[in-house]
Tab-separated table of C-alpha atoms in Angstrom:
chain	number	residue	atom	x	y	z
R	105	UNK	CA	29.194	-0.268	-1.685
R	106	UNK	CA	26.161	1.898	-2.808
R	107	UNK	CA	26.531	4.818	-4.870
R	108	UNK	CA	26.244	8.132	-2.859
R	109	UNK	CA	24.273	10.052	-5.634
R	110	UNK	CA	22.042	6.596	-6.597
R	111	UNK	CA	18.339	7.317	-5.573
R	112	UNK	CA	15.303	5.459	-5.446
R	113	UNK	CA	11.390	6.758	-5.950
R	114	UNK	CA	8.635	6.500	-3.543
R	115	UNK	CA	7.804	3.580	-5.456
R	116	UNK	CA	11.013	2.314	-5.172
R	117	UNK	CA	10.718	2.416	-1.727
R	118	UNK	CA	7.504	0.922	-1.314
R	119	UNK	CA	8.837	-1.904	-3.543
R	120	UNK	CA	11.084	-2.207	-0.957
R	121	UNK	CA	8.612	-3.032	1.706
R	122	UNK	CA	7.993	0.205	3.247
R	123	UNK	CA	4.368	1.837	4.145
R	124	UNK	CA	3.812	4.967	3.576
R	125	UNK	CA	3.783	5.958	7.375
R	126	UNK	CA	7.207	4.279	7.584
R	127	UNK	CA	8.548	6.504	4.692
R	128	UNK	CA	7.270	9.388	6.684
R	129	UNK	CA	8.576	8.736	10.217
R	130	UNK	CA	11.734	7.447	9.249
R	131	UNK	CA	12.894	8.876	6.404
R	132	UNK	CA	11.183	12.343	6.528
R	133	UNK	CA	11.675	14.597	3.997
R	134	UNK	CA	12.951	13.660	0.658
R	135	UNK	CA	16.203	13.826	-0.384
R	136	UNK	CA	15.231	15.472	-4.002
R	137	UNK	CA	11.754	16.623	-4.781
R	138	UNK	CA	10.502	18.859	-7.629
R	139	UNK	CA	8.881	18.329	-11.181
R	140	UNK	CA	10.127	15.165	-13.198
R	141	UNK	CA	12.084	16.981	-16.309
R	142	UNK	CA	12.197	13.913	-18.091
R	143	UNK	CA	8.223	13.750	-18.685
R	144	UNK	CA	4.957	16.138	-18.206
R	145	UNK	CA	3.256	15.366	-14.999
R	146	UNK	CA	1.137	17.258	-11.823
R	147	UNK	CA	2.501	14.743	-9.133
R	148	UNK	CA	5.961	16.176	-7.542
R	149	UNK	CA	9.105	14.115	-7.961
R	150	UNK	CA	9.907	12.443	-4.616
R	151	UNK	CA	13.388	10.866	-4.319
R	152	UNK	CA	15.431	9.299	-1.657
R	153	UNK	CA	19.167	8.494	-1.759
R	154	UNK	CA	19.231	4.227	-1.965
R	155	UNK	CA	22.120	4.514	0.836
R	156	UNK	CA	19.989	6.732	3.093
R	157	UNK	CA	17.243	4.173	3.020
R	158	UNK	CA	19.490	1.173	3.247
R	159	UNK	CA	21.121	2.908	6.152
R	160	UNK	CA	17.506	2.966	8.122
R	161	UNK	CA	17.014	-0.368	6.965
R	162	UNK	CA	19.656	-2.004	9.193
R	163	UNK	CA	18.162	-0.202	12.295
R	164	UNK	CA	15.887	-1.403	14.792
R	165	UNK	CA	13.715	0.904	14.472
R	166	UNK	CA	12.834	0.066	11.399
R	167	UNK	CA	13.194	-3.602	12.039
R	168	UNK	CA	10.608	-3.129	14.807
R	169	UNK	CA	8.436	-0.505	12.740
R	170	UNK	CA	8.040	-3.308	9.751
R	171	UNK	CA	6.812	-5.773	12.256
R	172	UNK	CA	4.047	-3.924	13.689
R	173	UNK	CA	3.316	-2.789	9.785
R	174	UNK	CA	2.756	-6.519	8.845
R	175	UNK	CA	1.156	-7.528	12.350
R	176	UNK	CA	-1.386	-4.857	11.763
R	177	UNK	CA	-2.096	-6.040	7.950
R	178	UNK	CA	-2.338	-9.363	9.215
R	179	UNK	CA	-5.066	-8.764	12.137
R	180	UNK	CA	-6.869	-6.159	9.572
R	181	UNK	CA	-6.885	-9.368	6.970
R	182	UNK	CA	-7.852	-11.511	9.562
R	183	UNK	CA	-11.246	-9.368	10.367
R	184	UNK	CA	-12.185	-9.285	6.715
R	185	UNK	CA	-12.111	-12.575	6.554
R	186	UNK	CA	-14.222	-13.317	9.383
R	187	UNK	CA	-16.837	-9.996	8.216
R	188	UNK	CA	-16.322	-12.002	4.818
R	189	UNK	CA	-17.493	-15.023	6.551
R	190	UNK	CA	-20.119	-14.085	8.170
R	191	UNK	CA	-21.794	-11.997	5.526
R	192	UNK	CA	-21.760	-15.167	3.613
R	193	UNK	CA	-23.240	-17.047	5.763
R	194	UNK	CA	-26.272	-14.690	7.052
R	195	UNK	CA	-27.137	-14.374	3.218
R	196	UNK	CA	-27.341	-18.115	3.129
R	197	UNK	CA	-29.967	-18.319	6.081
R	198	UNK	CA	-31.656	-15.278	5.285
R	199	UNK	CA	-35.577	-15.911	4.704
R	200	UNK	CA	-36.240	-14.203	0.883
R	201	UNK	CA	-39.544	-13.117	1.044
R	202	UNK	CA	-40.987	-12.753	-2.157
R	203	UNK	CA	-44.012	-10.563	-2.956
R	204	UNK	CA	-46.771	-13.048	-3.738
R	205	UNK	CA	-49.035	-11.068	-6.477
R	206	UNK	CA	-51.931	-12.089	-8.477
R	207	UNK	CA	-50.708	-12.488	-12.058
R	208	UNK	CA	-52.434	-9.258	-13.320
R	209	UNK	CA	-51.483	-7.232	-10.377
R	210	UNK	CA	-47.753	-8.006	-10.709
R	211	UNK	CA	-47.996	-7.838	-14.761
R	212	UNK	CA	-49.420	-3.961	-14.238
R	213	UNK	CA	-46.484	-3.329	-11.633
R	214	UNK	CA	-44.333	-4.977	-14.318
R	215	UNK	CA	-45.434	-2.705	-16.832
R	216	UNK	CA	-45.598	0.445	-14.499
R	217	UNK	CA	-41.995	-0.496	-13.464
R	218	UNK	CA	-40.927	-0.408	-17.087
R	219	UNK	CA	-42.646	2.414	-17.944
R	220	UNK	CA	-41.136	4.412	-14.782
R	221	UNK	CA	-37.288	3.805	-15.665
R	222	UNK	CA	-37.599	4.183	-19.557
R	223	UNK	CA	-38.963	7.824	-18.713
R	224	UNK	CA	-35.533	8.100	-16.685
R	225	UNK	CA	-33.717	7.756	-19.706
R	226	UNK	CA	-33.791	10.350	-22.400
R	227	UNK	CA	-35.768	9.150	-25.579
R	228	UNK	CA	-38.315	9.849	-28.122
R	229	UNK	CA	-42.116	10.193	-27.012
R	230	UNK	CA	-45.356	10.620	-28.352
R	231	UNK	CA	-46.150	14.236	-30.165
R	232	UNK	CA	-48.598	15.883	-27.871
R	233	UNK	CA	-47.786	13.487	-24.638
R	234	UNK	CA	-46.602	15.060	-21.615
R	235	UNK	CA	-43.472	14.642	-20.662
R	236	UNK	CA	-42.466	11.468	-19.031
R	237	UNK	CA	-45.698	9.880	-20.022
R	238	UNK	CA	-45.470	5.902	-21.210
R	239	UNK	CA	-45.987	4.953	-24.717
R	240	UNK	CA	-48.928	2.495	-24.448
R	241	UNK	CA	-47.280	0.062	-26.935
R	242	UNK	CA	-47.548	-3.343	-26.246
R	243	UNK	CA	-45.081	-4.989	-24.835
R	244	UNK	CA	-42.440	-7.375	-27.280
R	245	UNK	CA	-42.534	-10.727	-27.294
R	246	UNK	CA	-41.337	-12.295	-24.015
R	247	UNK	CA	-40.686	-8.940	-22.542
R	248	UNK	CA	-43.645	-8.964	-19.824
R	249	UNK	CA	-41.598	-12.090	-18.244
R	250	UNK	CA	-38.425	-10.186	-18.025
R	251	UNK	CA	-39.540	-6.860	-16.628
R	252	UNK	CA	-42.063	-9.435	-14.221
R	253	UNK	CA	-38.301	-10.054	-12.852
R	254	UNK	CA	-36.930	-6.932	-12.999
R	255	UNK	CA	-40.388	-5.705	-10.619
R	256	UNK	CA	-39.705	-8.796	-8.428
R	257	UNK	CA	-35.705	-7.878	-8.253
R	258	UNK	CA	-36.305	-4.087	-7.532
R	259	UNK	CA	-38.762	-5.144	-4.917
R	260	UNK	CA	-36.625	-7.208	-3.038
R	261	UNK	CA	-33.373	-4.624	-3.300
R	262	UNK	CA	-33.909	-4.339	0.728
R	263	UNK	CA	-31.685	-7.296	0.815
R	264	UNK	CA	-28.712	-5.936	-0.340
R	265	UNK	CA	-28.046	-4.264	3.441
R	266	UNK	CA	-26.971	-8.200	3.787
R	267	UNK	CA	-23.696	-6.731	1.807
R	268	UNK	CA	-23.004	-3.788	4.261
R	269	UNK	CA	-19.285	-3.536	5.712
R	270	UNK	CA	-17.658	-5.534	2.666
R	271	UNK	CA	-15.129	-3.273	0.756
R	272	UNK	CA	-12.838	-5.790	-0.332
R	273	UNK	CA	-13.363	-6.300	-4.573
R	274	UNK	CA	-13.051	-10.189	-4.320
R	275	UNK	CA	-15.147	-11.030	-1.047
R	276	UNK	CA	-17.908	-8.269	-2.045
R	277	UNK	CA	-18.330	-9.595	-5.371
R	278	UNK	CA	-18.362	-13.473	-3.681
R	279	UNK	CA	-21.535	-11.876	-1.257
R	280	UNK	CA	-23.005	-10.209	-4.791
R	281	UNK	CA	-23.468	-12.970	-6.691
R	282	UNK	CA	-24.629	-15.431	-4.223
R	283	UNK	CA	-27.785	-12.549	-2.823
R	284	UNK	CA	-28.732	-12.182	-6.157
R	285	UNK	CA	-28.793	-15.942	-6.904
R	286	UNK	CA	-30.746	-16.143	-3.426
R	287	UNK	CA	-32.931	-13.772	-4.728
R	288	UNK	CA	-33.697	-14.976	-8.512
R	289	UNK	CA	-33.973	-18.711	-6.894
R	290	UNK	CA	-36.515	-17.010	-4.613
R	291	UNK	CA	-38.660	-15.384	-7.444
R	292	UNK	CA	-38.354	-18.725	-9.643
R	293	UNK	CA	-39.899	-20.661	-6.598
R	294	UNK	CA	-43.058	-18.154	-5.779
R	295	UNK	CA	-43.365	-17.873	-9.769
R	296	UNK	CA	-42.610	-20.663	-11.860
R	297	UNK	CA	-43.565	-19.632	-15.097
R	298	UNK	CA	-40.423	-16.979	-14.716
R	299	UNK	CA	-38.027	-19.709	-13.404
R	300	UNK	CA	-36.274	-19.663	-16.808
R	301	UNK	CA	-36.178	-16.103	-16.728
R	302	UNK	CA	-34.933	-16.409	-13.630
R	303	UNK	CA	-32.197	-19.508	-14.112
R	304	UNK	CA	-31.125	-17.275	-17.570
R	305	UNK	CA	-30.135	-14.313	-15.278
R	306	UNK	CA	-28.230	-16.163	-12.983
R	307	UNK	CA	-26.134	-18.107	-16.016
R	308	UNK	CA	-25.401	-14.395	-17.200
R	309	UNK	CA	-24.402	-12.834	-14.238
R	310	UNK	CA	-22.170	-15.738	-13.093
R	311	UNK	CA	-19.993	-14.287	-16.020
């Protein structure tokens, strides 16, 4: 038989299976609420005697509440699936159109592009410049390829609507890593010389 004066935490009773809207409509207010003596904290002790919840366990109520609870989880995990699903697949058929640039035009862009989110970012700049203005250095070695990407990425950012309605961590990242391969497979194909470039950036965010 359960000890009158055991109680169990709102955790504790979510452990046990309950939602939070079942806590509330059937067991109402707690039993013992107040600051936690044993440690510092802002959150309000809330405490229900264990036979006081076993009690509305063996009722139908609750027998009946739990089983809309779970048939309502399962429909809501059914439609992410299927908003999952079909995200997936309109990325798949999705037509990437790539700007198609002569290779100065999109090397200047490049460069602008650059130029625009490094003043973004707090730094040093020339003595005398106004602020916000580019340093005209030249560019490293390789560098003009990857910030030809970076251009080509920001300019196709119009397809990440293709993600809108997915919440869920795992399926949202599944629908984020297969537009961007889309798009970096699209930019390799209208401009081979960045396909590496391109191929590299996949292989790192795959990670």
């Amino acid at each position: 038989m359960t000890d009158r004066t055991t109680y169990v935490s709102l955790d504790g009773v979510r452990g046990r299976g309950w939602t939070d809207a079942m806590v509330r409509d059937l067991l109402g207010t707690p039993d013992v609420q107040g600051r936690d003596p044993r440690r510092w904290s802002l959150a309000p002790v809330r405490l229900y005697l264990l036979a006081r919840v076993e009690t509305v366990e063996r009722t139908p109520e609750f027998a009946e509440t739990a089983a809309l609870c779970r048939a309502r989880a399962s429909a809501s995990g059914v439609h992410a699936e299927r908003r999952r699903a079909a995200v997936l697949s309109a990325i798949r058929a999705e037509p990437i159109e790539v700007p198609r640039l002569p290779r100065p035009e999109l090397e200047r862009r490049a460069v602008r592009h650059r130029h625009l989110l490094g003043a973004r970012s707090p730094g040093p700049r020339r003595e005398g410049a106004p602020p916000g203005a580019p340093a005209p250095a030249p560019a490293p070695a390789g560098a003009l390829v990857r910030w030809q990407v970076s251009y080509l990425r920001h300019a196709l950012s119009r397809y990440e609507a293709l993600l809108d309605g997915l919440y869920g961590e795992s399926g949202r990242g599944e629908a984020e890593r297969l537009l961007r391969q889309r798009l970096y497979e699209a930019i390799a194909a209208a401009y081979p010389a960045l396909a590496r470039e391109c191929r590299r950036r996949i292989a790192v965010e795959e990670r």
